[in-house]
Structures are given as C-alpha cells and as structure tokens.
Short mmCIF file of C-alpha atoms and ligand atoms in Angstrom, two decimals:
data_model
loop_
_atom_site.label_atom_id
_atom_site.label_comp_id
_atom_site.label_asym_id
_atom_site.label_seq_id
_atom_site.Cartn_x
_atom_site.Cartn_y
_atom_site.Cartn_z
CA MET A 288 165.11 122.40 87.45
CA GLU A 289 167.64 119.44 86.18
CA LYS A 290 165.90 117.13 84.07
CA ASP A 291 168.29 114.21 85.91
CA VAL A 292 166.89 114.43 89.12
CA PRO A 293 164.08 112.20 90.26
CA ASP A 294 161.30 114.37 90.78
CA ASN A 295 160.57 112.90 94.55
CA LEU A 296 163.78 114.33 96.05
CA PHE A 297 163.67 118.02 97.23
CA ASP A 298 165.69 120.08 99.08
CA VAL A 299 163.03 121.67 100.59
CA LEU A 300 158.81 120.49 100.27
CA VAL A 301 156.75 122.96 101.05
CA VAL A 302 153.06 121.46 101.64
CA GLY A 303 150.55 124.31 101.16
CA ALA A 304 150.19 127.63 98.66
CA GLY A 305 149.35 130.23 100.43
CA ALA A 306 150.84 133.49 101.54
CA ALA A 307 152.79 131.51 103.93
CA GLY A 308 154.28 128.18 101.68
CA LEU A 309 154.95 130.70 98.75
CA ASN A 310 156.98 133.46 100.75
CA CYS A 311 158.72 130.63 102.18
CA ALA A 312 159.20 128.92 99.11
CA LEU A 313 160.65 132.35 97.51
CA HIS A 314 163.28 133.06 100.21
CA LEU A 315 164.93 130.40 99.97
CA PRO A 316 168.38 130.37 97.92
CA GLU A 317 167.62 129.67 94.01
CA THR A 318 170.42 126.88 94.62
CA LEU A 319 167.96 125.01 96.53
CA ARG A 320 165.63 122.80 94.87
CA VAL A 321 162.34 123.39 96.43
CA LEU A 322 158.60 121.71 95.54
CA VAL A 323 155.42 123.29 96.60
CA VAL A 324 152.24 121.26 96.49
CA CYS A 325 148.64 121.80 97.14
CA LYS A 326 145.52 120.46 97.94
CA GLY A 327 143.57 122.44 95.32
CA GLY A 328 144.25 124.39 92.77
CA LEU A 329 147.16 126.96 93.43
CA LYS A 330 144.92 129.54 94.01
CA GLU A 331 142.53 128.07 96.29
CA SER A 332 144.05 129.27 99.75
CA ASP A 333 142.75 131.57 102.29
CA SER A 334 145.06 134.26 101.71
CA PHE A 335 143.70 134.85 98.44
CA LEU A 336 140.66 135.62 100.16
CA ALA A 337 141.83 138.08 102.86
CA GLN A 338 139.62 141.18 102.22
CA GLY A 339 140.82 143.66 105.20
CA GLY A 340 144.40 144.20 104.43
CA ILE A 341 148.10 144.14 106.04
CA CYS A 342 149.22 145.96 109.46
CA MET A 343 152.36 148.15 109.27
CA LEU A 344 153.90 150.09 112.06
CA ARG A 345 153.61 153.46 110.88
CA GLY A 346 156.37 154.93 112.91
CA GLU A 347 158.33 154.12 115.92
CA ASP A 348 155.78 156.06 117.94
CA ASP A 349 153.16 153.55 117.24
CA PHE A 350 154.92 150.82 118.30
CA GLU A 351 153.93 150.35 122.23
CA ASP A 352 150.27 151.11 120.78
CA TYR A 353 150.55 148.35 118.17
CA PHE A 354 152.03 145.91 120.20
CA ASN A 355 149.12 146.88 123.21
CA ASP A 356 146.44 146.14 120.56
CA THR A 357 147.62 142.87 119.39
CA MET A 358 148.29 141.78 122.80
CA ARG A 359 144.84 143.04 124.45
CA ALA A 360 142.94 141.47 121.51
CA GLY A 361 144.81 138.12 122.39
CA HIS A 362 143.86 138.65 126.13
CA TRP A 363 147.51 139.01 126.89
CA GLU A 364 148.02 135.38 126.05
CA ASN A 365 150.47 135.93 123.06
CA ASP A 366 154.20 135.77 123.49
CA PRO A 367 155.50 139.23 123.77
CA ALA A 368 158.89 138.18 121.54
CA THR A 369 157.20 136.92 118.89
CA VAL A 370 155.10 139.97 118.59
CA ARG A 371 157.72 142.40 118.72
CA CYS A 372 159.34 140.72 115.79
CA MET A 373 155.98 140.48 113.93
CA ILE A 374 155.93 144.25 114.66
CA GLU A 375 160.02 145.53 113.90
CA ASN A 376 159.56 143.65 110.61
CA SER A 377 156.32 144.72 109.21
CA GLN A 378 157.79 147.72 107.27
CA GLU A 379 160.31 145.74 105.80
CA THR A 380 157.63 143.39 104.59
CA ILE A 381 155.33 146.14 103.17
CA ARG A 382 158.49 147.76 101.39
CA GLU A 383 159.62 143.94 100.08
CA LEU A 384 155.65 143.34 98.78
CA ALA A 385 155.30 146.90 97.08
CA ALA A 386 159.07 145.76 95.25
CA ARG A 387 157.59 142.80 94.17
CA GLY A 388 154.84 144.93 92.49
CA VAL A 389 151.69 144.93 95.00
CA ARG A 390 149.63 147.17 94.39
CA PHE A 391 148.50 149.21 97.94
CA ALA A 392 146.10 152.42 97.70
CA ARG A 393 148.17 155.38 98.17
CA GLU A 394 147.13 159.17 99.05
CA LYS A 395 147.90 161.87 96.29
CA THR A 396 151.25 162.23 97.63
CA GLY A 397 151.96 159.03 97.13
CA GLU A 398 152.18 157.63 100.64
CA LEU A 399 150.42 154.67 101.89
CA ARG A 400 146.55 155.05 102.94
CA PHE A 401 145.68 153.29 105.90
CA THR A 402 142.22 151.92 107.18
CA ARG A 403 141.27 150.80 110.78
CA GLU A 404 139.79 147.38 111.58
CA GLY A 405 138.11 146.10 115.32
CA GLY A 406 140.85 146.59 118.32
CA HIS A 407 143.39 149.05 116.61
CA GLY A 408 143.50 152.19 118.22
CA LYS A 409 144.25 153.74 115.07
CA PRO A 410 144.32 153.08 110.99
CA ARG A 411 147.57 151.12 110.58
CA ILE A 412 146.45 148.85 107.95
CA ALA A 413 147.80 149.20 104.13
CA PHE A 414 145.48 147.71 101.61
CA HIS A 415 144.09 147.09 98.06
CA ALA A 416 140.52 147.70 97.46
CA ASP A 417 138.81 144.98 99.05
CA CYS A 418 140.70 142.21 98.10
CA THR A 419 144.21 142.61 99.63
CA GLY A 420 144.88 138.95 100.06
CA LYS A 421 144.24 138.20 96.34
CA GLU A 422 146.40 141.33 95.38
CA ILE A 423 149.29 139.82 97.47
CA SER A 424 149.17 136.43 96.55
CA SER A 425 148.62 136.36 92.81
CA ARG A 426 152.03 138.61 92.68
CA LEU A 427 154.01 135.95 95.23
CA LEU A 428 152.94 132.92 92.88
CA ALA A 429 154.29 134.81 89.95
CA ALA A 430 157.11 135.29 91.34
CA ALA A 431 157.22 131.60 92.47
CA LYS A 432 156.37 130.46 88.89
CA GLY A 433 159.06 132.17 87.45
CA ARG A 434 161.79 131.09 89.81
CA GLY A 435 163.51 128.24 87.77
CA ASN A 436 164.35 126.11 91.57
CA ILE A 437 161.02 126.37 92.65
CA ALA A 438 158.10 123.60 91.40
CA LEU A 439 154.75 123.65 91.91
CA ARG A 440 152.51 120.85 92.13
CA PRO A 441 148.81 121.57 92.65
CA GLU A 442 146.02 118.89 93.10
CA THR A 443 148.27 117.04 95.63
CA THR A 444 146.98 115.81 99.18
CA MET A 445 149.34 115.49 101.79
CA LEU A 446 148.76 112.05 103.72
CA ASP A 447 151.42 111.30 106.26
CA LEU A 448 155.13 112.57 107.20
CA ILE A 449 157.93 110.67 106.63
CA CYS A 450 160.19 110.53 109.84
CA GLY A 451 163.85 108.97 110.44
CA GLN A 452 166.32 109.06 113.00
CA ASP A 453 167.04 112.76 112.03
CA GLY A 454 163.64 113.92 112.32
CA CYS A 455 161.17 114.81 109.10
CA LEU A 456 162.83 113.19 105.95
CA GLY A 457 159.58 114.69 103.81
CA ALA A 458 155.60 113.55 103.34
CA VAL A 459 153.50 111.23 101.78
CA MET A 460 151.66 112.28 99.07
CA ARG A 461 148.37 111.60 96.80
CA GLU A 462 147.66 112.81 93.30
CA ASN A 463 144.00 113.90 93.85
CA GLY A 464 143.19 112.68 89.89
CA THR A 465 144.94 109.46 89.66
CA GLY A 466 144.74 108.12 93.42
CA LYS A 467 148.62 107.46 93.32
CA ILE A 468 150.43 107.53 96.38
CA TYR A 469 154.16 108.31 96.16
CA PRO A 470 157.02 109.92 98.91
CA VAL A 471 158.30 113.39 98.49
CA TYR A 472 161.49 113.04 100.41
CA ALA A 473 163.28 116.32 101.68
CA GLY A 474 166.35 117.92 103.55
CA ALA A 475 163.57 120.05 105.27
CA THR A 476 159.69 120.28 105.30
CA VAL A 477 157.28 123.16 105.87
CA LEU A 478 153.73 122.77 106.97
CA ALA A 479 152.15 125.81 105.83
CA THR A 480 148.42 123.85 105.46
CA GLY A 481 146.14 126.83 106.57
CA GLY A 482 143.76 126.52 108.95
CA VAL A 483 140.37 124.45 110.06
CA GLY A 484 137.28 126.19 108.57
CA GLY A 485 136.52 123.08 106.22
CA LEU A 486 135.40 121.50 109.54
CA PHE A 487 132.83 123.92 110.46
CA ARG A 488 129.03 124.08 108.96
CA ASN A 489 129.66 128.26 108.75
CA SER A 490 133.02 129.46 107.74
CA THR A 491 134.41 132.05 105.60
CA ASN A 492 137.36 129.38 104.50
CA MET A 493 137.79 127.63 101.60
CA ARG A 494 136.51 124.48 102.29
CA LEU A 495 139.41 122.05 101.82
CA LEU A 496 141.27 123.31 104.90
CA THR A 497 140.34 120.46 107.21
CA GLY A 498 143.61 121.00 109.53
CA ASP A 499 145.69 118.50 107.45
CA GLY A 500 149.05 119.58 108.97
CA LEU A 501 147.56 119.11 112.48
CA ALA A 502 146.63 115.79 111.60
CA VAL A 503 149.63 114.77 110.24
CA CYS A 504 151.42 116.27 113.98
CA TYR A 505 149.13 114.65 116.34
CA ARG A 506 149.77 111.36 114.25
CA ARG A 507 153.86 111.97 114.92
CA GLY A 508 153.68 113.16 118.24
CA VAL A 509 155.03 116.70 117.31
CA ALA A 510 153.11 118.97 119.64
CA VAL A 511 150.40 121.21 118.84
CA ASP A 512 149.10 124.00 120.54
CA HIS A 513 145.54 125.43 121.61
CA ALA A 514 143.42 123.79 119.09
CA ASP A 515 140.40 125.35 120.52
CA TYR A 516 141.71 128.65 119.65
CA VAL A 517 139.27 129.57 116.98
CA GLN A 518 138.16 132.99 115.91
CA ILE A 519 134.60 133.56 115.04
CA HIS A 520 134.31 136.62 112.44
CA PRO A 521 131.84 138.89 114.05
CA THR A 522 129.89 139.78 110.45
CA THR A 523 129.39 137.36 107.36
CA LEU A 524 126.56 137.84 105.06
CA TYR A 525 123.49 136.06 105.84
CA GLY A 526 122.27 133.78 103.94
CA GLY A 527 123.29 132.50 100.33
CA GLY A 528 122.79 129.09 100.10
CA ARG A 529 125.38 125.97 101.46
CA GLY A 530 129.26 126.69 101.07
CA ARG A 531 131.72 129.02 102.20
CA ARG A 532 130.33 132.13 103.86
CA PHE A 533 130.79 135.83 102.10
CA LEU A 534 132.83 137.72 104.64
CA ILE A 535 131.91 141.56 105.28
CA SER A 536 135.66 142.77 105.67
CA GLU A 537 135.75 144.32 108.95
CA SER A 538 137.36 147.34 107.72
CA VAL A 539 133.61 148.93 106.28
CA ARG A 540 132.95 149.10 110.36
CA GLY A 541 136.52 150.84 110.64
CA GLU A 542 134.96 153.41 107.67
CA GLY A 543 132.03 153.95 109.57
CA ALA A 544 129.58 151.27 109.10
CA ARG A 545 127.48 151.01 111.86
CA LEU A 546 125.61 147.53 113.26
CA LEU A 547 121.80 147.98 113.53
CA ASN A 548 119.25 145.88 115.85
CA ALA A 549 116.14 145.00 114.95
CA LYS A 550 114.50 148.57 115.62
CA GLY A 551 117.06 149.78 113.22
CA GLU A 552 119.42 151.33 116.18
CA ARG A 553 123.18 150.42 117.14
CA PHE A 554 123.49 148.15 119.56
CA VAL A 555 127.40 147.92 120.23
CA ASP A 556 130.77 149.45 119.44
CA GLU A 557 131.66 147.84 116.16
CA LEU A 558 135.14 148.26 116.62
CA LEU A 559 135.65 146.18 119.57
CA PRO A 560 137.98 142.95 119.13
CA ARG A 561 136.06 140.10 116.75
CA ASP A 562 135.87 138.07 119.90
CA LEU A 563 134.06 140.46 122.13
CA LEU A 564 131.74 142.17 119.58
CA THR A 565 130.84 138.33 118.38
CA ALA A 566 129.63 137.83 121.62
CA ALA A 567 127.31 140.95 121.97
CA ILE A 568 126.16 140.23 118.57
CA ARG A 569 125.09 136.49 119.75
CA THR A 570 123.81 138.02 122.68
CA GLN A 571 121.54 140.80 120.11
CA MET A 572 120.76 137.72 118.14
CA GLU A 573 119.13 135.60 121.38
CA LYS A 574 117.43 138.52 122.81
CA GLU A 575 115.40 139.21 119.59
CA GLY A 576 115.22 135.53 118.31
CA SER A 577 116.73 136.67 114.90
CA LYS A 578 119.18 134.69 112.72
CA PHE A 579 121.02 137.91 112.13
CA VAL A 580 121.54 141.46 112.97
CA ARG A 581 122.17 144.31 110.27
CA LEU A 582 125.26 146.23 108.81
CA ASP A 583 124.38 149.64 107.54
CA LEU A 584 126.98 150.86 105.26
CA SER A 585 125.32 153.87 104.09
CA SER A 586 127.11 155.26 107.00
CA VAL A 587 130.57 154.78 105.76
CA ARG A 588 132.49 157.88 105.49
CA GLY A 589 132.45 159.35 101.78
CA GLY A 590 129.37 157.44 100.94
CA LYS A 591 128.90 155.98 97.93
CA LYS A 592 132.63 156.96 96.42
CA THR A 593 134.37 154.91 99.23
CA LEU A 594 131.86 151.72 98.62
CA LEU A 595 132.90 151.78 95.40
CA GLU A 596 136.43 152.48 95.47
CA HIS A 597 137.27 150.94 98.57
CA PHE A 598 134.65 148.08 98.53
CA PRO A 599 133.85 147.04 95.00
CA SER A 600 133.61 143.15 95.42
CA ILE A 601 131.59 143.50 98.98
CA VAL A 602 129.02 146.08 96.79
CA ARG A 603 129.07 143.31 94.04
CA ARG A 604 128.34 140.23 96.23
CA CYS A 605 125.58 142.56 98.12
CA ALA A 606 124.10 143.35 95.01
CA LYS A 607 124.21 139.75 93.60
CA GLU A 608 121.81 138.82 96.97
CA GLY A 609 119.50 141.65 96.33
CA TYR A 610 120.86 144.22 98.56
CA ASP A 611 121.37 147.99 97.42
CA VAL A 612 123.94 148.83 100.65
CA MET A 613 123.34 152.42 99.84
CA ARG A 614 119.77 151.88 100.68
CA ASP A 615 119.74 148.50 102.49
CA PRO A 616 121.10 147.62 105.69
CA VAL A 617 122.51 143.99 105.05
CA PRO A 618 122.04 140.92 107.44
CA VAL A 619 125.35 139.69 108.63
CA VAL A 620 125.87 137.07 111.09
CA PRO A 621 129.00 135.68 113.09
CA ALA A 622 130.67 132.63 111.31
CA GLN A 623 134.07 130.63 112.02
CA HIS A 624 137.67 132.40 110.27
CA TYR A 625 140.50 131.51 111.65
CA PHE A 626 142.44 129.45 113.73
CA MET A 627 145.37 131.16 116.92
CA GLY A 628 146.11 127.24 117.75
CA GLY A 629 148.21 125.17 115.79
CA ILE A 630 151.45 123.05 115.18
CA ARG A 631 154.25 124.46 118.04
CA SER A 632 156.38 126.52 116.41
CA ASP A 633 159.09 128.71 117.40
CA LEU A 634 160.80 132.37 116.13
CA TRP A 635 162.33 130.65 112.87
CA GLY A 636 159.14 128.42 112.39
CA ARG A 637 160.76 125.21 114.09
CA THR A 638 158.43 122.30 115.07
CA THR A 639 159.26 120.10 118.13
CA MET A 640 160.77 117.58 115.15
CA PRO A 641 163.76 118.10 113.63
CA ARG A 642 163.93 119.17 109.95
CA LEU A 643 160.19 120.07 110.21
CA TYR A 644 158.64 123.49 110.23
CA ALA A 645 155.46 124.85 110.62
CA VAL A 646 154.04 128.48 109.07
CA GLY A 647 151.07 130.65 108.53
CA GLU A 648 147.78 129.78 109.97
CA THR A 649 148.86 125.99 110.69
CA CYS A 650 151.32 126.92 113.41
CA CYS A 651 150.88 128.76 116.70
CA ASN A 652 154.02 130.91 117.49
CA GLY A 653 152.07 132.72 119.76
CA VAL A 654 151.83 135.94 118.15
CA HIS A 655 148.08 135.97 117.89
CA GLY A 656 147.36 134.67 121.53
CA LYS A 657 143.85 133.84 122.33
CA ASN A 658 142.16 136.09 119.73
CA ARG A 659 143.73 137.60 116.64
CA LEU A 660 143.91 141.29 115.99
CA ALA A 661 142.60 142.22 112.51
CA SER A 662 144.99 141.95 109.85
CA ASN A 663 147.78 140.69 111.31
CA SER A 664 147.42 137.28 110.04
CA LEU A 665 148.98 138.25 106.78
CA LEU A 666 152.11 139.92 107.82
CA GLU A 667 152.68 137.24 110.69
CA ALA A 668 152.19 134.45 107.73
CA LEU A 669 154.97 136.17 105.44
CA ILE A 670 157.07 137.06 107.99
CA PHE A 671 157.61 134.09 110.08
CA ALA A 672 157.68 132.22 106.66
CA LYS A 673 160.74 134.08 105.61
CA ARG A 674 162.44 133.40 108.51
CA ALA A 675 161.89 129.96 108.20
CA ALA A 676 163.56 129.78 105.07
CA GLU A 677 166.52 131.89 106.41
CA ASP A 678 166.65 129.07 109.07
CA ILE A 679 166.56 126.60 106.60
CA ALA A 680 169.16 128.15 104.44
CA ALA A 681 171.39 128.96 107.14
CA GLY A 682 171.77 125.29 108.05
CA THR A 683 173.05 122.03 106.17
CA VAL A 684 170.30 120.91 103.63
CA SER A 685 170.75 116.89 103.20
CA VAL A 686 167.93 114.44 101.46
CA ARG A 687 167.79 111.43 103.42
CA THR A 688 165.92 108.26 102.16
CA ASP A 689 166.41 105.77 105.34
CA GLY A 690 162.38 106.85 106.54
CA ASP A 691 159.74 104.86 107.89
CA TYR A 692 157.57 105.16 104.77
CA ASP A 693 155.50 101.84 104.01
CA PRO A 694 153.28 101.82 101.18
CA SER A 695 150.99 99.15 102.69
CA ASN A 696 149.77 101.82 105.78
CA TYR A 697 148.22 103.91 102.99
CA ALA A 698 146.17 100.57 102.00
CA ASP A 699 143.09 101.96 103.63
CA LEU A 700 142.85 105.13 103.22
CA ARG A 701 139.23 105.88 104.06
CA LYS A 702 139.88 104.88 107.95
CA LEU A 703 142.89 106.86 108.33
CA LYS A 704 141.45 109.83 106.85
CA GLU A 705 138.23 109.38 109.30
CA GLN A 706 140.34 109.02 111.94
CA SER A 707 142.80 112.05 110.98
CA LYS A 708 139.93 114.57 110.50
CA GLU A 709 138.39 113.17 113.97
CA LYS A 710 140.72 113.63 115.96
CA VAL A 711 141.46 116.86 114.86
CA ARG A 712 137.40 117.52 114.92
CA ARG A 713 137.73 116.68 118.39
CA GLU A 714 140.64 118.84 119.51
CA VAL A 715 139.33 121.70 117.39
CA HIS A 716 135.76 121.78 118.86
CA GLY A 717 136.54 120.71 122.31
CA GLY A 718 136.42 124.02 123.64
CA ILE A 719 133.97 125.67 121.43
CA GLN A 720 129.99 125.25 122.24
C1 SIN B 1093 138.47 141.18 107.61
O1 SIN B 1093 138.83 141.87 106.57
O2 SIN B 1093 137.17 141.57 108.35
C2 SIN B 1093 139.23 140.10 107.62
C3 SIN B 1093 141.01 140.65 107.88
C4 SIN B 1093 141.55 139.82 108.74
O3 SIN B 1093 140.62 138.45 109.19
O4 SIN B 1093 142.24 139.90 109.36
#
C-alpha cells in the first residue's frame, strides 16, 4: 500500500472479515485500495466455526431438486431469482476455492465426496472433515494477507455510517484498545458484519455478533427485512457451561446418527428441515419434561472410522464433556444458529442506500426465505460477496469526505450502543417466543 495515502481514505471499506467480507475484498481489482475491519480478531467470525460444509450443484439433472429443496426449507418465501443465481454459481465457487488451496474430502478417484444434511433430498454438500468453515476461511484470510492492496484492521468496531448527498461515504470506527474514534471514508462501503447470535443466551455464534450492521442501517434509514427470521439449530451439545453453544453438525444425522427420547426410542425423522426438527424436539422435551434429547452417533454409517475421519472435532469435544460417542448418546438441545433476515440487498449486494452494500449473514437477499437450507450459508456468502465486488469494480469509485461525520455525536457512546442494541433486540426478538 502506498505510504503517502492517509489511512482513513480507501476506495472500498469492508466491515467484517468472515467469508463474505474476505471474498468481496479478494474479488476487487488490485488497483483499488481496500480496508477490511473487524470487531474482534481476524479469526473471530462464524465462518471459521462452520462445521457441515458447502452445497454444490451435483449436475444439471439435480438443478430442480436442489432448487426445490432450498425453496421448501424456506417455506417458498425465498426469492427464486436469487436461489437460481446461487445454484448456477455453486460449481464455479467450489472450483475457485479448490484453486485457492481449500482441501475438500475426496473419493479414491479424486472426485469430491458429498455428505447430506436435513432438508436435502440427496448428498450435495462438499466438506473438509467437520471444520469446512475454518478450512475455507483460513485460505481466504491467507490470500487477503498476501494482497498488497488489502489492509486488515482487527479489533475495530463500527459505530455508524457516514452519509452524504451521494449516499454512504464510509463509516465511523472505534479502535477497541484505545477507544479512539475516527472516520474512514470510502468510495463504496460493504457491510459483512454477520448475524445476531450474540443477542441470544443460547447460540452457536461468536458472542461479539450483535447485529451491528443492522443497527447502523436502522439508524440511517436503510431498509432491513424480516428481522424476526431467526434460525434455531436442532442439535447443540447440552451443558458445557456459559458462552457459545457447541454445534453437533447436522451432517452426523445425514450420515446416520439418530435422535432418541428418554426411553431410548427414535421419535422423529432426523433429516427434516431445521425449523421442523427443532419444533419436534421441543415438543418431545415438553412431553418428557426434560432439558434435552439424545443423539446416538454410534449408528453413523462406517462407525468409529467415519466418526474419527469425518467428525474429529465433535468426537473430541464430546469426549471432553465426558461422552464416548461410540457408547453414550449425547444430550442435545436446540439453540440459535443463523439469521435469515437482514439488510435488504439485491442480486449484486446493493442496499437501498447508494454506495452501500451488504453481503453474507447480515444481508437479506431472499435466498434463504424463512428458513435456510443446511450448508447454503457459506455458498451464498461467497457468491453474493463476489458479485458485490464485481458491481463495485464496474462502477466509478470516488472517495468523498463531505459527509455528516461529527465527533460530538459519539461523545456518549454507552447511550448510542444501548439504543442500537435495544432496537435490534426488539426487532429480532419481535417474532420469537
Ligand atoms: C451444521 O453443520 O449443522 C451447520 C451447517 C449450517 O449451518 O449450514
């Protein structure tokens, strides 16, 4: 990066360093100066946590089935054009990842291996053991670190957007360590700030994900859709103290794990879409007056060998909590996992404010409808982040500093934060019991 350019003027500002933010930055032309900021450390994103995998169209004859599985899981509230766009771009996305060095499980022939999760009529999920998100995100992060035009700035919290007559001109930042507040001006601003799990007591998400992108959009009159469309994952490990809930990937059920009631009997089709399975588990728990149901992993096809090869982190974590997964059914309980609502965005990540984009979990482009189909999230994040980059590159990026940044607006930070959090909390929890 050139030394004589001020460090608060960039062609593109990306807020969030998960898969969406990084992929957007990486697809911008290397002639553009890009700043990626994130609220915590560079690895503190939900993308790093994703276990199951990433969906891919298996072949043209699978197109309508994949489309219908996505729409059915989403209660047909999905935007069909967005779903088609995601499916059409899925194979290219996996090829791109492989070219970046992402390792996927493969058959002896070298072909990709696929697993299955709830709501899918057939296996179409590419994976890397039970840490696909980490495998993908760490490759993207390494690539971003190697790019001379991308600056990465962790431990930086976005407080507000800077707006002018032309739309969004950048954002107001706070350096976590020092508390220094300063403006970053950019020709285009991309919000990739993730979900809302930090607002829930029980969530699989990083605790720092508190809907910050939503908060600034509410404040600035940018449209937000379906803030109450929150996904609950059916199977997280029960117990384990406070903090983030540990996910037991849906793909263990795709590979044959069974859900059992207190009598040790199966009570449900384990591969129902997430919302339906969560409802069935809750009904079962209420009937029994119990705090969890059990997941029997010993029935996974291929037994111990599969468990150790495909699900090593899950096996390890269960062992840490005292469960031998080949012998003990583990207690599981539903917990918040994903956010289908968000900042309204189109097929190119454009929001209702000029120069402002939203990608990944923080946006609502309609692809997931009311309930996301398993393992569509990394795919959607990567594809629409790349499209946002292409849209930015196709336009004229001009940095302007005549926005409404006024440091005195941030004098009472506590009040501002409370107001934002309260607004997001009210909207997000509005439809949830
Ligand atoms: C899982 O592995 O069950 C989660 C994957 C996803 O959220 O799609």
